[in-house]
Coordinates of C-alpha atoms and ligand atoms in Angstrom, one line a residue:
M1 CA 233.7 88.4 111.7
Q2 CA 231.6 91.5 111.1
S3 CA 229.3 92.2 114.3
R4 CA 225.4 91.9 113.7
R5 CA 223.5 95.3 113.5
P6 CA 220.7 95.5 115.8
V7 CA 217.1 94.8 114.0
V8 CA 214.3 97.4 114.7
L9 CA 210.6 96.8 113.5
I10 CA 208.7 99.6 112.4
T11 CA 205.0 99.3 111.8
G12 CA 203.6 101.5 109.4
G13 CA 207.1 102.2 107.8
S14 CA 205.8 102.8 104.7
R15 CA 205.1 106.6 104.7
G16 CA 204.8 109.6 107.1
I17 CA 206.9 109.4 110.4
G18 CA 207.5 105.7 110.2
A19 CA 209.2 106.0 107.1
A20 CA 211.6 108.7 108.5
V21 CA 212.1 106.6 111.2
A22 CA 213.1 103.5 109.2
Q23 CA 215.9 105.7 107.0
L24 CA 217.1 107.2 110.1
A25 CA 217.8 103.8 111.6
A26 CA 219.1 102.4 108.5
E27 CA 221.5 105.3 108.6
R28 CA 222.4 104.8 112.1
G29 CA 223.3 101.4 111.8
Y30 CA 220.1 99.2 112.5
D31 CA 218.8 96.7 110.0
V32 CA 215.2 97.6 109.2
A33 CA 211.9 95.6 108.8
I34 CA 209.1 98.0 107.9
T35 CA 205.6 96.8 107.8
Y36 CA 202.5 98.4 105.7
R37 CA 199.0 97.6 105.0
S38 CA 198.4 98.5 101.6
E39 CA 201.2 100.8 99.6
R40 CA 203.4 98.6 98.7
E41 CA 205.2 101.0 96.2
A42 CA 205.7 103.6 98.8
A43 CA 207.1 100.5 101.2
E44 CA 209.5 99.9 98.2
Q45 CA 210.8 103.3 98.2
V46 CA 211.8 103.3 101.8
L47 CA 213.5 100.0 101.3
A48 CA 215.6 101.4 98.8
A49 CA 216.4 104.4 100.7
C50 CA 217.2 102.0 103.7
R51 CA 219.7 99.8 101.7
S52 CA 221.3 102.6 100.0
A53 CA 222.2 103.7 103.6
G54 CA 223.7 100.3 103.9
A55 CA 221.0 98.8 105.7
R56 CA 219.5 95.2 105.2
A57 CA 215.7 96.1 104.8
V58 CA 212.2 94.2 104.4
A59 CA 208.9 95.0 104.1
C60 CA 206.1 92.8 105.2
Q61 CA 202.4 93.5 104.4
G62 CA 199.5 92.9 107.1
D63 CA 197.1 94.7 109.4
V64 CA 197.9 95.6 112.9
A65 CA 194.4 95.2 113.6
V66 CA 194.4 91.8 112.9
E67 CA 195.9 89.6 115.7
A68 CA 197.3 87.1 113.4
D69 CA 198.9 89.3 111.0
V70 CA 200.9 90.8 113.6
V71 CA 202.2 87.6 114.8
R72 CA 203.0 86.8 111.2
L73 CA 204.7 90.3 110.4
F74 CA 207.3 89.6 113.5
D75 CA 207.8 85.8 112.0
E76 CA 208.5 87.1 108.6
A77 CA 210.9 89.8 110.0
E78 CA 212.7 87.5 112.3
A79 CA 213.0 85.1 109.1
A80 CA 214.5 87.6 107.0
L81 CA 216.9 89.8 109.4
G82 CA 217.4 87.6 112.6
P83 CA 216.4 88.3 116.2
I84 CA 214.2 91.6 116.8
S85 CA 215.7 94.0 119.4
H86 CA 213.5 96.9 118.9
V87 CA 210.1 97.9 117.9
V88 CA 208.5 101.1 117.0
N89 CA 204.9 100.9 117.5
N90 CA 203.9 103.6 115.0
A91 CA 200.9 102.5 112.5
G92 CA 198.0 104.8 113.1
I93 CA 195.1 106.7 111.5
T94 CA 192.5 109.4 112.7
G95 CA 189.5 108.5 110.8
K96 CA 187.5 111.5 109.1
S97 CA 187.3 114.4 111.1
G98 CA 184.2 115.9 112.6
K99 CA 182.2 116.2 116.1
L100 CA 181.8 113.1 117.8
A101 CA 178.1 113.2 117.4
Q102 CA 178.0 113.0 113.8
T103 CA 180.9 110.2 113.5
S104 CA 179.8 106.6 112.4
A105 CA 180.5 103.7 114.4
E106 CA 182.7 102.5 111.8
T107 CA 184.9 105.4 112.0
I108 CA 185.3 105.2 115.5
R109 CA 185.7 101.6 115.6
D110 CA 188.5 101.5 112.8
C111 CA 190.5 104.1 114.8
I112 CA 190.4 102.1 118.0
D113 CA 190.8 98.7 116.2
I114 CA 194.2 100.1 114.7
N115 CA 195.7 102.4 117.3
V116 CA 194.4 100.6 120.3
L117 CA 194.0 97.1 119.8
G118 CA 196.6 97.0 116.8
A119 CA 199.1 98.9 119.4
L120 CA 198.4 96.1 122.0
W121 CA 199.1 93.3 119.5
V122 CA 202.1 94.5 118.5
A123 CA 203.6 95.6 122.1
R124 CA 202.5 92.1 123.3
E125 CA 204.3 90.4 120.4
A126 CA 207.5 92.4 121.3
A127 CA 207.4 91.4 125.0
R128 CA 207.1 87.9 123.9
R129 CA 210.2 87.9 121.5
L130 CA 212.3 90.7 122.1
P131 CA 215.4 89.0 124.2
Q132 CA 215.3 89.6 127.9
S133 CA 218.4 90.6 129.0
P134 CA 218.3 92.0 132.7
G135 CA 220.8 94.8 133.5
D136 CA 221.7 95.3 129.9
S137 CA 218.7 97.7 128.5
T138 CA 219.6 97.7 124.9
R139 CA 216.2 96.6 123.9
T140 CA 213.5 98.8 123.2
I141 CA 209.8 99.5 122.7
V142 CA 208.8 103.2 121.2
N143 CA 205.2 103.9 121.3
I144 CA 204.0 106.7 118.8
S145 CA 201.5 108.6 120.6
S146 CA 200.2 112.2 120.3
V147 CA 199.7 115.4 121.6
A148 CA 196.5 115.0 121.1
A149 CA 196.2 112.7 124.4
S150 CA 196.2 115.8 126.3
L151 CA 194.5 118.4 124.2
G152 CA 191.9 116.0 123.3
S153 CA 191.4 116.9 119.5
P154 CA 187.9 118.7 120.4
N155 CA 185.7 119.1 116.8
E156 CA 188.4 117.0 115.0
Y157 CA 188.4 113.4 116.3
V158 CA 188.3 113.0 120.0
W159 CA 187.9 109.2 119.7
Y160 CA 191.5 109.2 118.1
A161 CA 192.7 111.6 121.2
A162 CA 191.1 108.8 123.4
S163 CA 193.2 106.3 121.7
K164 CA 196.3 108.0 122.1
G165 CA 195.6 108.3 125.8
A166 CA 195.5 104.6 125.7
I167 CA 199.2 104.5 124.1
D168 CA 200.4 106.6 126.7
S169 CA 199.0 104.3 129.4
L170 CA 200.3 101.3 127.8
T171 CA 203.7 102.8 127.7
I172 CA 203.7 103.4 131.5
G173 CA 202.3 100.0 132.2
M174 CA 204.8 98.4 130.0
A175 CA 207.8 99.9 131.0
K176 CA 207.3 98.8 134.5
E177 CA 206.5 95.7 133.5
L178 CA 209.7 95.3 131.4
A179 CA 212.1 97.1 133.0
P180 CA 213.2 94.0 135.1
E181 CA 213.6 92.0 131.9
G182 CA 215.9 95.0 130.5
I183 CA 213.7 96.4 128.3
R184 CA 212.8 100.0 127.8
V185 CA 209.7 101.1 126.9
N186 CA 208.9 104.9 125.9
A187 CA 206.8 107.2 123.8
V188 CA 207.1 110.1 121.5
S189 CA 204.3 112.3 121.1
P190 CA 204.2 114.2 118.0
G191 CA 202.4 117.3 117.5
M192 CA 201.2 118.5 114.1
T193 CA 203.6 116.9 111.6
K194 CA 203.8 117.2 107.8
T195 CA 202.3 113.6 106.4
E196 CA 199.3 112.5 104.4
I197 CA 197.6 111.3 107.6
H198 CA 195.8 114.8 107.6
E199 CA 194.5 115.0 103.9
R200 CA 193.0 111.8 104.9
S201 CA 191.5 112.7 107.7
T202 CA 189.8 115.9 105.9
Q203 CA 189.0 117.3 102.6
D204 CA 189.9 120.7 104.2
A205 CA 193.2 121.3 102.1
G206 CA 194.2 124.6 104.2
R207 CA 194.0 123.2 107.5
L208 CA 197.4 122.5 108.5
E209 CA 198.3 126.0 107.6
R210 CA 194.9 127.5 109.3
L211 CA 196.3 125.8 112.6
R212 CA 200.0 126.8 112.4
P213 CA 199.5 130.2 114.8
N214 CA 198.3 127.6 117.5
I215 CA 201.8 126.0 117.6
P216 CA 204.2 128.2 119.7
M217 CA 207.4 127.8 117.4
N218 CA 204.7 128.5 114.9
R219 CA 205.6 126.0 112.3
I220 CA 204.5 122.4 111.0
G221 CA 207.2 119.8 112.4
E222 CA 209.0 117.6 109.9
T223 CA 209.1 113.8 110.0
G224 CA 212.8 113.8 110.9
E225 CA 212.4 115.6 113.9
V226 CA 210.0 113.4 115.3
A227 CA 212.5 110.3 114.2
E228 CA 215.7 111.8 115.9
A229 CA 213.4 111.4 119.2
V230 CA 212.6 108.3 118.4
L231 CA 216.3 107.3 117.7
F232 CA 217.3 108.8 120.9
L233 CA 215.0 106.8 122.8
M234 CA 216.5 103.5 121.2
S235 CA 219.7 104.5 121.6
D236 CA 222.3 103.8 124.5
A237 CA 222.6 107.5 125.3
A238 CA 218.9 107.1 126.6
S239 CA 220.2 104.0 128.8
Y240 CA 218.2 105.0 132.1
I241 CA 215.1 106.5 130.5
T242 CA 212.0 103.9 130.8
G243 CA 208.3 105.3 130.5
A244 CA 209.2 108.6 129.4
N245 CA 207.1 110.6 126.9
I246 CA 208.9 112.7 124.9
P247 CA 206.8 115.6 123.0
V248 CA 207.6 116.6 119.8
S249 CA 205.4 119.4 119.2
G250 CA 206.9 122.8 118.6
G251 CA 205.7 123.6 122.1
R252 CA 202.1 122.7 121.3
Ligands
NAP1 P1 200.6 108.3 107.7 O1 201.4 109.1 107.1 O2 199.4 108.3 107.2 O3 201.5 106.7 107.5 C1 200.5 105.6 108.3 C2 201.3 104.5 108.1 O4 200.6 103.5 108.9 C3 201.3 103.9 106.8 O5 202.8 103.4 106.7 C4 200.5 103.2 106.7 O6 200.5 101.8 105.7 C5 200.0 102.6 108.2 N1 199.2 101.9 108.5 C6 198.0 102.6 108.7 N2 196.8 101.4 109.2 C7 197.7 100.5 109.3 C8 197.3 99.3 109.4 N3 195.7 99.0 109.9 N4 197.8 98.0 109.7 C9 199.3 98.5 109.2 N5 199.5 99.6 109.0 C10 198.9 100.4 108.6 O7 200.6 108.4 109.3 P2 201.9 109.6 110.3 O8 201.6 110.7 110.2 O9 203.0 109.1 110.0 O10 201.5 108.8 111.7 C11 202.2 107.7 112.3 C12 201.9 107.8 113.8 O11 202.1 109.2 114.0 C13 200.4 107.7 113.8 O12 200.7 106.9 115.1 C14 200.0 108.7 114.4 O13 198.7 108.7 115.3 C15 201.0 109.3 114.8 N6 201.0 111.2 114.9 C16 201.2 111.5 113.9 C17 200.9 112.8 113.9 C18 200.8 114.0 112.6 O14 200.7 115.2 112.7 N7 201.2 113.3 111.2 C19 200.8 113.8 115.0 C20 201.0 112.7 116.1 C21 200.8 111.6 116.0 P3 200.1 102.0 104.0 O15 201.2 103.3 103.5 O16 200.2 100.9 103.5 O17 198.5 102.9 104.1

């Protein structure tokens, strides 16, 4: 009988870093559930890539900021693929960039609702559902933070940097809380990575290229480079690693 492939649920898997994690996970032997908020067509493309790599794959629509949606996303993923063994807490936004003094309450609230509350709902649901297996440590949660948490993102989006500071604390606390249950919890902190998040935050098309000289490696990161770190933390190669936070930022 064929052994069951581990199942990973990736929030915000329709585009960018989440999509790259989904595709690499499919190639590395996982079945994949991705979630998305509005871009069904982009999610379908990721599903096709995952399936052509041999994975079972489903896409579930929902807003991670809404507690009931998160519960339903897990229900739908489990109904389609069976018990979830890994969760990548990835969905996130920055909001329109600018100085804090000129930023609307709506922009700040949306970011905190999605990046902090959303990540908490997802982490809590993962803690409730990942099978406990003390002494085994093959179940994992990977939170996607950002180097913004330590840089602070002045003049761009300090509220976003603060939301990622919350992810760093969440990672430390959950790692300690879930270690006795055999669940490892880690974070990956990308630096500037080529995705649509940047165009959505600013009308300034040349921004990434202008900021490139601030990166010691002098180039923007690729989504696949972030995905490699996530897949490492999910794998048995990281069996004694919990509470870690790996920057994937070209030295920034
Ligand atoms: P992206 O390309 O804009 O993709 C964002 C993904 O999140 C999409 O799949 C989107 O779904 C989903 N999403 C957004 N809001 C959601 C919500 N309320 N509920 C459910 N899904 C939602 O972003 P990215 O650059 O890949 O970013 C992914 C993560 O990496 C974020 O946590 C971000 O903060 C972090 N990060 C990114 C960078 C970077 O330079 N790109 C650097 C550091 C950290 P739809 O397709 O349906 O909109």
